[in-house]
Amino acid sequence: MNLSFFDQFTSPYLLGIPLILLAMLFPTLLLPTPNNRWINNRLSTLQLWFFHLITKQLMMPLNKKGHKWALILTSLMILLLTINLLGLLPYTFTPTTQLSMNMALAFPLWLATLLTGLRNQPSASLGHLLPEGTPTPLIPALIMIETTSLLIRPLALGVRLTANLTAGHLLIQLISTATTALLPIMPAVSALTALILLLLTILEVAVAMIQAYVFVLLLSLYLQENI
């Protein structure tokens, strides 16, 4: 019984072909297609306004040099947001519940921000490993601590996103199972758990949006430290 709760996190296969790539590419169908018309429909206008709002929020912590990353960060934000929200639909698969995928997104981008800092301002980037005014006996220990905290940043990004989404999906499945099991026995309790399930689903929608924003926002803050 416990194993069945985790079956939703296994990558689906069709004729031996993993469908995780299809699940990642499907959100692109929801994006507006460019056209030559001056006036678009309401949906396209709303989507463009939303993209502009996301870009503005992500670029606020960055200076002008960091604005070159606007396309990458905004695209990543929209990808994570759509995948997280579509994963809440019934009979769907959420690729961001896989730690391997989240690490594949977090590690290269974190490494790119680190290499950018080492190339543009190596002294300032290495200076973050040793705070100013550190007593001499504490220098080796602080360097090791700061280096460790620097290296676990991509792991923290991937684990945070995976853990939050996995916990939310498990809670939804547990409460929905309890709701259906209690319906023939105690309808009143089943109705109460159904209300809790509705509130939890609304909370998970907010969590899906917040976790996508936090993932990209932390990357932008790491970038700001190195430019």
JSON list of C-alpha atoms in Angstrom, two decimals:
[
{"chain": "A", "resi": 1, "resn": "MET", "atom": "CA", "xyz": [0.00, 0.00, 0.00]},
{"chain": "A", "resi": 2, "resn": "ASN", "atom": "CA", "xyz": [2.82, 2.39, 0.84]},
{"chain": "A", "resi": 3, "resn": "LEU", "atom": "CA", "xyz": [4.57, 1.65, -2.43]},
{"chain": "A", "resi": 4, "resn": "SER", "atom": "CA", "xyz": [1.48, 2.59, -4.45]},
{"chain": "A", "resi": 5, "resn": "PHE", "atom": "CA", "xyz": [1.63, 6.14, -3.07]},
{"chain": "A", "resi": 6, "resn": "PHE", "atom": "CA", "xyz": [5.02, 6.61, -4.72]},
{"chain": "A", "resi": 7, "resn": "ASP", "atom": "CA", "xyz": [4.02, 5.13, -8.08]},
{"chain": "A", "resi": 8, "resn": "GLN", "atom": "CA", "xyz": [2.95, 8.60, -9.22]},
{"chain": "A", "resi": 9, "resn": "PHE", "atom": "CA", "xyz": [6.59, 9.76, -9.07]},
{"chain": "A", "resi": 10, "resn": "THR", "atom": "CA", "xyz": [7.92, 7.08, -11.43]},
{"chain": "A", "resi": 11, "resn": "SER", "atom": "CA", "xyz": [8.53, 8.22, -14.97]},
{"chain": "A", "resi": 12, "resn": "PRO", "atom": "CA", "xyz": [5.81, 6.84, -17.31]},
{"chain": "A", "resi": 13, "resn": "TYR", "atom": "CA", "xyz": [6.81, 4.65, -20.25]},
{"chain": "A", "resi": 14, "resn": "LEU", "atom": "CA", "xyz": [5.10, 3.88, -23.55]},
{"chain": "A", "resi": 15, "resn": "LEU", "atom": "CA", "xyz": [6.52, 0.99, -25.58]},
{"chain": "A", "resi": 16, "resn": "GLY", "atom": "CA", "xyz": [9.70, 1.26, -23.54]},
{"chain": "A", "resi": 17, "resn": "ILE", "atom": "CA", "xyz": [10.11, 4.97, -24.30]},
{"chain": "A", "resi": 18, "resn": "PRO", "atom": "CA", "xyz": [10.17, 7.37, -21.30]},
{"chain": "A", "resi": 19, "resn": "LEU", "atom": "CA", "xyz": [7.54, 10.08, -21.58]},
{"chain": "A", "resi": 20, "resn": "ILE", "atom": "CA", "xyz": [9.24, 12.58, -19.29]},
{"chain": "A", "resi": 21, "resn": "LEU", "atom": "CA", "xyz": [10.49, 14.53, -22.32]},
{"chain": "A", "resi": 22, "resn": "LEU", "atom": "CA", "xyz": [6.93, 14.79, -23.63]},
{"chain": "A", "resi": 23, "resn": "ALA", "atom": "CA", "xyz": [5.77, 16.03, -20.22]},
{"chain": "A", "resi": 24, "resn": "MET", "atom": "CA", "xyz": [8.47, 18.73, -20.31]},
{"chain": "A", "resi": 25, "resn": "LEU", "atom": "CA", "xyz": [7.66, 19.85, -23.85]},
{"chain": "A", "resi": 26, "resn": "PHE", "atom": "CA", "xyz": [3.89, 19.94, -23.44]},
{"chain": "A", "resi": 27, "resn": "PRO", "atom": "CA", "xyz": [3.82, 23.32, -21.58]},
{"chain": "A", "resi": 28, "resn": "THR", "atom": "CA", "xyz": [5.27, 25.01, -24.66]},
{"chain": "A", "resi": 29, "resn": "LEU", "atom": "CA", "xyz": [1.94, 24.42, -26.41]},
{"chain": "A", "resi": 30, "resn": "LEU", "atom": "CA", "xyz": [0.36, 26.89, -23.99]},
{"chain": "A", "resi": 31, "resn": "LEU", "atom": "CA", "xyz": [2.69, 29.73, -24.96]},
{"chain": "A", "resi": 32, "resn": "PRO", "atom": "CA", "xyz": [1.53, 32.36, -27.48]},
{"chain": "A", "resi": 33, "resn": "THR", "atom": "CA", "xyz": [2.83, 32.04, -31.02]},
{"chain": "A", "resi": 34, "resn": "PRO", "atom": "CA", "xyz": [4.32, 35.19, -32.55]},
{"chain": "A", "resi": 35, "resn": "ASN", "atom": "CA", "xyz": [2.34, 36.84, -35.33]},
{"chain": "A", "resi": 36, "resn": "ASN", "atom": "CA", "xyz": [2.33, 40.05, -37.34]},
{"chain": "A", "resi": 37, "resn": "ARG", "atom": "CA", "xyz": [-0.90, 41.44, -35.94]},
{"chain": "A", "resi": 38, "resn": "TRP", "atom": "CA", "xyz": [-0.78, 44.63, -33.91]},
{"chain": "A", "resi": 39, "resn": "ILE", "atom": "CA", "xyz": [-3.75, 43.67, -31.76]},
{"chain": "A", "resi": 40, "resn": "ASN", "atom": "CA", "xyz": [-3.82, 40.20, -30.21]},
{"chain": "A", "resi": 41, "resn": "ASN", "atom": "CA", "xyz": [-6.62, 38.43, -28.43]},
{"chain": "A", "resi": 42, "resn": "ARG", "atom": "CA", "xyz": [-7.20, 38.76, -24.71]},
{"chain": "A", "resi": 43, "resn": "LEU", "atom": "CA", "xyz": [-5.39, 35.53, -23.84]},
{"chain": "A", "resi": 44, "resn": "SER", "atom": "CA", "xyz": [-2.20, 36.55, -25.65]},
{"chain": "A", "resi": 45, "resn": "THR", "atom": "CA", "xyz": [-2.33, 40.00, -24.09]},
{"chain": "A", "resi": 46, "resn": "LEU", "atom": "CA", "xyz": [-2.72, 38.48, -20.63]},
{"chain": "A", "resi": 47, "resn": "GLN", "atom": "CA", "xyz": [0.16, 36.08, -21.22]},
{"chain": "A", "resi": 48, "resn": "LEU", "atom": "CA", "xyz": [2.46, 38.85, -22.47]},
{"chain": "A", "resi": 49, "resn": "TRP", "atom": "CA", "xyz": [1.56, 40.98, -19.44]},
{"chain": "A", "resi": 50, "resn": "PHE", "atom": "CA", "xyz": [2.37, 38.04, -17.18]},
{"chain": "A", "resi": 51, "resn": "PHE", "atom": "CA", "xyz": [5.72, 37.45, -18.90]},
{"chain": "A", "resi": 52, "resn": "HIS", "atom": "CA", "xyz": [6.56, 41.13, -18.54]},
{"chain": "A", "resi": 53, "resn": "LEU", "atom": "CA", "xyz": [5.69, 41.01, -14.82]},
{"chain": "A", "resi": 54, "resn": "ILE", "atom": "CA", "xyz": [7.88, 37.94, -14.28]},
{"chain": "A", "resi": 55, "resn": "THR", "atom": "CA", "xyz": [10.81, 39.50, -16.11]},
{"chain": "A", "resi": 56, "resn": "LYS", "atom": "CA", "xyz": [10.48, 42.72, -14.14]},
{"chain": "A", "resi": 57, "resn": "GLN", "atom": "CA", "xyz": [10.45, 40.90, -10.80]},
{"chain": "A", "resi": 58, "resn": "LEU", "atom": "CA", "xyz": [13.44, 38.72, -11.68]},
{"chain": "A", "resi": 59, "resn": "MET", "atom": "CA", "xyz": [15.56, 41.58, -13.00]},
{"chain": "A", "resi": 60, "resn": "MET", "atom": "CA", "xyz": [15.00, 43.88, -10.00]},
{"chain": "A", "resi": 61, "resn": "PRO", "atom": "CA", "xyz": [17.89, 42.44, -7.91]},
{"chain": "A", "resi": 62, "resn": "LEU", "atom": "CA", "xyz": [20.28, 42.54, -10.88]},
{"chain": "A", "resi": 63, "resn": "ASN", "atom": "CA", "xyz": [22.28, 45.39, -12.36]},
{"chain": "A", "resi": 64, "resn": "LYS", "atom": "CA", "xyz": [22.47, 46.09, -16.08]},
{"chain": "A", "resi": 65, "resn": "LYS", "atom": "CA", "xyz": [25.14, 43.43, -16.68]},
{"chain": "A", "resi": 66, "resn": "GLY", "atom": "CA", "xyz": [22.79, 40.79, -15.28]},
{"chain": "A", "resi": 67, "resn": "HIS", "atom": "CA", "xyz": [20.01, 41.77, -17.68]},
{"chain": "A", "resi": 68, "resn": "LYS", "atom": "CA", "xyz": [21.71, 39.63, -20.32]},
{"chain": "A", "resi": 69, "resn": "TRP", "atom": "CA", "xyz": [20.34, 36.65, -18.40]},
{"chain": "A", "resi": 70, "resn": "ALA", "atom": "CA", "xyz": [16.75, 37.86, -18.69]},
{"chain": "A", "resi": 71, "resn": "LEU", "atom": "CA", "xyz": [15.78, 35.39, -21.43]},
{"chain": "A", "resi": 72, "resn": "ILE", "atom": "CA", "xyz": [17.27, 32.38, -19.62]},
{"chain": "A", "resi": 73, "resn": "LEU", "atom": "CA", "xyz": [15.79, 33.20, -16.22]},
{"chain": "A", "resi": 74, "resn": "THR", "atom": "CA", "xyz": [12.35, 34.12, -17.57]},
{"chain": "A", "resi": 75, "resn": "SER", "atom": "CA", "xyz": [12.19, 31.00, -19.74]},
{"chain": "A", "resi": 76, "resn": "LEU", "atom": "CA", "xyz": [13.20, 28.84, -16.77]},
{"chain": "A", "resi": 77, "resn": "MET", "atom": "CA", "xyz": [10.58, 30.50, -14.58]},
{"chain": "A", "resi": 78, "resn": "ILE", "atom": "CA", "xyz": [7.80, 29.91, -17.12]},
{"chain": "A", "resi": 79, "resn": "LEU", "atom": "CA", "xyz": [8.92, 26.30, -17.70]},
{"chain": "A", "resi": 80, "resn": "LEU", "atom": "CA", "xyz": [8.91, 25.45, -13.99]},
{"chain": "A", "resi": 81, "resn": "LEU", "atom": "CA", "xyz": [5.66, 27.29, -13.39]},
{"chain": "A", "resi": 82, "resn": "THR", "atom": "CA", "xyz": [3.75, 25.52, -16.15]},
{"chain": "A", "resi": 83, "resn": "ILE", "atom": "CA", "xyz": [5.19, 22.08, -15.30]},
{"chain": "A", "resi": 84, "resn": "ASN", "atom": "CA", "xyz": [4.34, 22.49, -11.60]},
{"chain": "A", "resi": 85, "resn": "LEU", "atom": "CA", "xyz": [0.79, 23.65, -12.29]},
{"chain": "A", "resi": 86, "resn": "LEU", "atom": "CA", "xyz": [0.05, 21.06, -14.97]},
{"chain": "A", "resi": 87, "resn": "GLY", "atom": "CA", "xyz": [1.34, 18.36, -12.61]},
{"chain": "A", "resi": 88, "resn": "LEU", "atom": "CA", "xyz": [-1.58, 19.08, -10.28]},
{"chain": "A", "resi": 89, "resn": "LEU", "atom": "CA", "xyz": [-4.09, 17.90, -12.87]},
{"chain": "A", "resi": 90, "resn": "PRO", "atom": "CA", "xyz": [-5.42, 14.34, -12.52]},
{"chain": "A", "resi": 91, "resn": "TYR", "atom": "CA", "xyz": [-3.61, 11.55, -14.38]},
{"chain": "A", "resi": 92, "resn": "THR", "atom": "CA", "xyz": [-0.57, 13.70, -15.13]},
{"chain": "A", "resi": 93, "resn": "PHE", "atom": "CA", "xyz": [3.11, 13.37, -14.36]},
{"chain": "A", "resi": 94, "resn": "THR", "atom": "CA", "xyz": [5.20, 16.13, -12.74]},
{"chain": "A", "resi": 95, "resn": "PRO", "atom": "CA", "xyz": [8.82, 16.03, -13.98]},
{"chain": "A", "resi": 96, "resn": "THR", "atom": "CA", "xyz": [9.93, 18.46, -11.25]},
{"chain": "A", "resi": 97, "resn": "THR", "atom": "CA", "xyz": [9.30, 15.77, -8.61]},
{"chain": "A", "resi": 98, "resn": "GLN", "atom": "CA", "xyz": [12.40, 14.05, -10.00]},
{"chain": "A", "resi": 99, "resn": "LEU", "atom": "CA", "xyz": [15.60, 15.12, -8.24]},
{"chain": "A", "resi": 100, "resn": "SER", "atom": "CA", "xyz": [17.65, 14.23, -11.33]},
{"chain": "A", "resi": 101, "resn": "MET", "atom": "CA", "xyz": [15.78, 16.77, -13.46]},
{"chain": "A", "resi": 102, "resn": "ASN", "atom": "CA", "xyz": [15.97, 19.52, -10.85]},
{"chain": "A", "resi": 103, "resn": "MET", "atom": "CA", "xyz": [19.69, 18.95, -10.40]},
{"chain": "A", "resi": 104, "resn": "ALA", "atom": "CA", "xyz": [20.13, 19.00, -14.17]},
{"chain": "A", "resi": 105, "resn": "LEU", "atom": "CA", "xyz": [18.56, 22.47, -14.14]},
{"chain": "A", "resi": 106, "resn": "ALA", "atom": "CA", "xyz": [20.24, 23.78, -10.98]},
{"chain": "A", "resi": 107, "resn": "PHE", "atom": "CA", "xyz": [23.83, 22.60, -11.38]},
{"chain": "A", "resi": 108, "resn": "PRO", "atom": "CA", "xyz": [24.67, 24.01, -14.85]},
{"chain": "A", "resi": 109, "resn": "LEU", "atom": "CA", "xyz": [23.07, 27.37, -14.12]},
{"chain": "A", "resi": 110, "resn": "TRP", "atom": "CA", "xyz": [24.78, 27.65, -10.73]},
{"chain": "A", "resi": 111, "resn": "LEU", "atom": "CA", "xyz": [28.09, 26.69, -12.33]},
{"chain": "A", "resi": 112, "resn": "ALA", "atom": "CA", "xyz": [27.55, 29.32, -15.03]},
{"chain": "A", "resi": 113, "resn": "THR", "atom": "CA", "xyz": [27.03, 32.05, -12.40]},
{"chain": "A", "resi": 114, "resn": "LEU", "atom": "CA", "xyz": [30.17, 30.88, -10.55]},
{"chain": "A", "resi": 115, "resn": "LEU", "atom": "CA", "xyz": [32.32, 30.82, -13.69]},
{"chain": "A", "resi": 116, "resn": "THR", "atom": "CA", "xyz": [30.97, 34.25, -14.67]},
{"chain": "A", "resi": 117, "resn": "GLY", "atom": "CA", "xyz": [32.19, 35.65, -11.35]},
{"chain": "A", "resi": 118, "resn": "LEU", "atom": "CA", "xyz": [35.58, 33.95, -11.60]},
{"chain": "A", "resi": 119, "resn": "ARG", "atom": "CA", "xyz": [36.06, 35.34, -15.09]},
{"chain": "A", "resi": 120, "resn": "ASN", "atom": "CA", "xyz": [34.86, 38.90, -14.52]},
{"chain": "A", "resi": 121, "resn": "GLN", "atom": "CA", "xyz": [35.95, 39.55, -10.91]},
{"chain": "A", "resi": 122, "resn": "PRO", "atom": "CA", "xyz": [38.07, 36.69, -9.55]},
{"chain": "A", "resi": 123, "resn": "SER", "atom": "CA", "xyz": [39.27, 38.59, -6.48]},
{"chain": "A", "resi": 124, "resn": "ALA", "atom": "CA", "xyz": [35.77, 39.53, -5.35]},
{"chain": "A", "resi": 125, "resn": "SER", "atom": "CA", "xyz": [34.41, 36.04, -6.02]},
{"chain": "A", "resi": 126, "resn": "LEU", "atom": "CA", "xyz": [37.17, 34.37, -4.02]},
{"chain": "A", "resi": 127, "resn": "GLY", "atom": "CA", "xyz": [36.84, 37.04, -1.35]},
{"chain": "A", "resi": 128, "resn": "HIS", "atom": "CA", "xyz": [33.37, 35.70, -0.50]},
{"chain": "A", "resi": 129, "resn": "LEU", "atom": "CA", "xyz": [35.08, 32.62, 0.94]},
{"chain": "A", "resi": 130, "resn": "LEU", "atom": "CA", "xyz": [36.74, 34.66, 3.68]},
{"chain": "A", "resi": 131, "resn": "PRO", "atom": "CA", "xyz": [34.85, 37.45, 5.46]},
{"chain": "A", "resi": 132, "resn": "GLU", "atom": "CA", "xyz": [36.78, 40.62, 6.18]},
{"chain": "A", "resi": 133, "resn": "GLY", "atom": "CA", "xyz": [38.26, 40.90, 9.66]},
{"chain": "A", "resi": 134, "resn": "THR", "atom": "CA", "xyz": [38.39, 37.15, 10.34]},
{"chain": "A", "resi": 135, "resn": "PRO", "atom": "CA", "xyz": [40.83, 36.17, 13.12]},
{"chain": "A", "resi": 136, "resn": "THR", "atom": "CA", "xyz": [43.86, 34.30, 11.83]},
{"chain": "A", "resi": 137, "resn": "PRO", "atom": "CA", "xyz": [43.21, 31.00, 13.71]},
{"chain": "A", "resi": 138, "resn": "LEU", "atom": "CA", "xyz": [39.71, 30.80, 12.20]},
{"chain": "A", "resi": 139, "resn": "ILE", "atom": "CA", "xyz": [40.74, 31.38, 8.58]},
{"chain": "A", "resi": 140, "resn": "PRO", "atom": "CA", "xyz": [41.15, 27.67, 7.56]},
{"chain": "A", "resi": 141, "resn": "ALA", "atom": "CA", "xyz": [37.88, 26.65, 9.21]},
{"chain": "A", "resi": 142, "resn": "LEU", "atom": "CA", "xyz": [35.91, 29.54, 7.69]},
{"chain": "A", "resi": 143, "resn": "ILE", "atom": "CA", "xyz": [37.30, 28.88, 4.22]},
{"chain": "A", "resi": 144, "resn": "MET", "atom": "CA", "xyz": [36.18, 25.24, 4.46]},
{"chain": "A", "resi": 145, "resn": "ILE", "atom": "CA", "xyz": [32.74, 26.25, 5.76]},
{"chain": "A", "resi": 146, "resn": "GLU", "atom": "CA", "xyz": [32.18, 28.89, 3.08]},
{"chain": "A", "resi": 147, "resn": "THR", "atom": "CA", "xyz": [33.42, 26.55, 0.34]},
{"chain": "A", "resi": 148, "resn": "THR", "atom": "CA", "xyz": [31.03, 23.83, 1.52]},
{"chain": "A", "resi": 149, "resn": "SER", "atom": "CA", "xyz": [28.11, 26.26, 1.65]},
{"chain": "A", "resi": 150, "resn": "LEU", "atom": "CA", "xyz": [29.00, 27.39, -1.88]},
{"chain": "A", "resi": 151, "resn": "LEU", "atom": "CA", "xyz": [29.17, 23.86, -3.28]},
{"chain": "A", "resi": 152, "resn": "ILE", "atom": "CA", "xyz": [25.87, 22.72, -1.77]},
{"chain": "A", "resi": 153, "resn": "ARG", "atom": "CA", "xyz": [23.90, 25.56, -3.35]},
{"chain": "A", "resi": 154, "resn": "PRO", "atom": "CA", "xyz": [22.79, 23.57, -6.43]},
{"chain": "A", "resi": 155, "resn": "LEU", "atom": "CA", "xyz": [21.93, 20.59, -4.22]},
{"chain": "A", "resi": 156, "resn": "ALA", "atom": "CA", "xyz": [19.81, 22.85, -2.00]},
{"chain": "A", "resi": 157, "resn": "LEU", "atom": "CA", "xyz": [18.02, 24.25, -5.07]},
{"chain": "A", "resi": 158, "resn": "GLY", "atom": "CA", "xyz": [17.17, 20.81, -6.42]},
{"chain": "A", "resi": 159, "resn": "VAL", "atom": "CA", "xyz": [16.22, 19.22, -3.10]},
{"chain": "A", "resi": 160, "resn": "ARG", "atom": "CA", "xyz": [14.02, 22.17, -2.08]},
{"chain": "A", "resi": 161, "resn": "LEU", "atom": "CA", "xyz": [11.96, 22.01, -5.26]},
{"chain": "A", "resi": 162, "resn": "THR", "atom": "CA", "xyz": [11.72, 18.22, -5.21]},
{"chain": "A", "resi": 163, "resn": "ALA", "atom": "CA", "xyz": [10.81, 17.94, -1.53]},
{"chain": "A", "resi": 164, "resn": "ASN", "atom": "CA", "xyz": [8.09, 20.60, -1.58]},
{"chain": "A", "resi": 165, "resn": "LEU", "atom": "CA", "xyz": [6.34, 19.22, -4.65]},
{"chain": "A", "resi": 166, "resn": "THR", "atom": "CA", "xyz": [6.68, 15.59, -3.55]},
{"chain": "A", "resi": 167, "resn": "ALA", "atom": "CA", "xyz": [5.28, 16.32, -0.10]},
{"chain": "A", "resi": 168, "resn": "GLY", "atom": "CA", "xyz": [2.32, 18.18, -1.56]},
{"chain": "A", "resi": 169, "resn": "HIS", "atom": "CA", "xyz": [1.46, 15.41, -4.02]},
{"chain": "A", "resi": 170, "resn": "LEU", "atom": "CA", "xyz": [1.69, 12.78, -1.28]},
{"chain": "A", "resi": 171, "resn": "LEU", "atom": "CA", "xyz": [-0.61, 14.76, 1.01]},
{"chain": "A", "resi": 172, "resn": "ILE", "atom": "CA", "xyz": [-3.17, 15.19, -1.76]},
{"chain": "A", "resi": 173, "resn": "GLN", "atom": "CA", "xyz": [-3.12, 11.47, -2.54]},
{"chain": "A", "resi": 174, "resn": "LEU", "atom": "CA", "xyz": [-3.37, 10.47, 1.14]},
{"chain": "A", "resi": 175, "resn": "ILE", "atom": "CA", "xyz": [-6.30, 12.77, 1.86]},
{"chain": "A", "resi": 176, "resn": "SER", "atom": "CA", "xyz": [-8.11, 11.83, -1.35]},
{"chain": "A", "resi": 177, "resn": "THR", "atom": "CA", "xyz": [-7.69, 8.13, -0.48]},
{"chain": "A", "resi": 178, "resn": "ALA", "atom": "CA", "xyz": [-9.09, 8.79, 2.98]},
{"chain": "A", "resi": 179, "resn": "THR", "atom": "CA", "xyz": [-12.03, 10.71, 1.48]},
{"chain": "A", "resi": 180, "resn": "THR", "atom": "CA", "xyz": [-13.07, 7.85, -0.81]},
{"chain": "A", "resi": 181, "resn": "ALA", "atom": "CA", "xyz": [-12.52, 5.24, 1.92]},
{"chain": "A", "resi": 182, "resn": "LEU", "atom": "CA", "xyz": [-14.65, 7.10, 4.47]},
{"chain": "A", "resi": 183, "resn": "LEU", "atom": "CA", "xyz": [-17.50, 7.95, 2.09]},
{"chain": "A", "resi": 184, "resn": "PRO", "atom": "CA", "xyz": [-19.56, 4.72, 2.57]},
{"chain": "A", "resi": 185, "resn": "ILE", "atom": "CA", "xyz": [-18.76, 4.50, 6.29]},
{"chain": "A", "resi": 186, "resn": "MET", "atom": "CA", "xyz": [-18.87, 8.07, 7.62]},
{"chain": "A", "resi": 187, "resn": "PRO", "atom": "CA", "xyz": [-20.21, 10.52, 5.02]},
{"chain": "A", "resi": 188, "resn": "ALA", "atom": "CA", "xyz": [-19.90, 13.51, 7.36]},
{"chain": "A", "resi": 189, "resn": "VAL", "atom": "CA", "xyz": [-16.22, 12.86, 8.03]},
{"chain": "A", "resi": 190, "resn": "SER", "atom": "CA", "xyz": [-15.70, 12.21, 4.32]},
{"chain": "A", "resi": 191, "resn": "ALA", "atom": "CA", "xyz": [-17.23, 15.61, 3.49]},
{"chain": "A", "resi": 192, "resn": "LEU", "atom": "CA", "xyz": [-14.89, 17.25, 6.00]},
{"chain": "A", "resi": 193, "resn": "THR", "atom": "CA", "xyz": [-11.85, 15.57, 4.49]},
{"chain": "A", "resi": 194, "resn": "ALA", "atom": "CA", "xyz": [-13.07, 16.61, 1.03]},
{"chain": "A", "resi": 195, "resn": "LEU", "atom": "CA", "xyz": [-13.13, 20.22, 2.25]},
{"chain": "A", "resi": 196, "resn": "ILE", "atom": "CA", "xyz": [-9.60, 19.80, 3.59]},
{"chain": "A", "resi": 197, "resn": "LEU", "atom": "CA", "xyz": [-8.59, 18.33, 0.24]},
{"chain": "A", "resi": 198, "resn": "LEU", "atom": "CA", "xyz": [-9.98, 21.37, -1.57]},
{"chain": "A", "resi": 199, "resn": "LEU", "atom": "CA", "xyz": [-8.07, 23.76, 0.69]},
{"chain": "A", "resi": 200, "resn": "LEU", "atom": "CA", "xyz": [-4.91, 21.69, 0.30]},
{"chain": "A", "resi": 201, "resn": "THR", "atom": "CA", "xyz": [-5.24, 21.77, -3.49]},
{"chain": "A", "resi": 202, "resn": "ILE", "atom": "CA", "xyz": [-5.48, 25.56, -3.40]},
{"chain": "A", "resi": 203, "resn": "LEU", "atom": "CA", "xyz": [-2.41, 25.62, -1.16]},
{"chain": "A", "resi": 204, "resn": "GLU", "atom": "CA", "xyz": [-0.53, 23.36, -3.57]},
{"chain": "A", "resi": 205, "resn": "VAL", "atom": "CA", "xyz": [-1.29, 25.70, -6.46]},
{"chain": "A", "resi": 206, "resn": "ALA", "atom": "CA", "xyz": [0.30, 28.50, -4.45]},
{"chain": "A", "resi": 207, "resn": "VAL", "atom": "CA", "xyz": [3.25, 26.26, -3.51]},
{"chain": "A", "resi": 208, "resn": "ALA", "atom": "CA", "xyz": [3.80, 25.32, -7.17]},
{"chain": "A", "resi": 209, "resn": "MET", "atom": "CA", "xyz": [3.98, 28.98, -8.13]},
{"chain": "A", "resi": 210, "resn": "ILE", "atom": "CA", "xyz": [6.11, 30.03, -5.15]},
{"chain": "A", "resi": 211, "resn": "GLN", "atom": "CA", "xyz": [8.65, 27.23, -5.56]},
{"chain": "A", "resi": 212, "resn": "ALA", "atom": "CA", "xyz": [9.18, 28.06, -9.24]},
{"chain": "A", "resi": 213, "resn": "TYR", "atom": "CA", "xyz": [9.71, 31.71, -8.30]},
{"chain": "A", "resi": 214, "resn": "VAL", "atom": "CA", "xyz": [12.07, 30.87, -5.41]},
{"chain": "A", "resi": 215, "resn": "PHE", "atom": "CA", "xyz": [14.17, 28.57, -7.61]},
{"chain": "A", "resi": 216, "resn": "VAL", "atom": "CA", "xyz": [14.78, 31.26, -10.22]},
{"chain": "A", "resi": 217, "resn": "LEU", "atom": "CA", "xyz": [15.06, 34.09, -7.68]},
{"chain": "A", "resi": 218, "resn": "LEU", "atom": "CA", "xyz": [17.88, 32.30, -5.83]},
{"chain": "A", "resi": 219, "resn": "LEU", "atom": "CA", "xyz": [19.68, 31.78, -9.13]},
{"chain": "A", "resi": 220, "resn": "SER", "atom": "CA", "xyz": [19.37, 35.50, -9.86]},
{"chain": "A", "resi": 221, "resn": "LEU", "atom": "CA", "xyz": [20.77, 36.30, -6.40]},
{"chain": "A", "resi": 222, "resn": "TYR", "atom": "CA", "xyz": [23.70, 33.97, -7.01]},
{"chain": "A", "resi": 223, "resn": "LEU", "atom": "CA", "xyz": [24.24, 35.74, -10.30]},
{"chain": "A", "resi": 224, "resn": "GLN", "atom": "CA", "xyz": [24.18, 39.16, -8.63]},
{"chain": "A", "resi": 225, "resn": "GLU", "atom": "CA", "xyz": [27.00, 38.07, -6.32]},
{"chain": "A", "resi": 226, "resn": "ASN", "atom": "CA", "xyz": [29.22, 37.32, -9.30]},
{"chain": "A", "resi": 227, "resn": "ILE", "atom": "CA", "xyz": [28.64, 40.28, -11.61]}
]
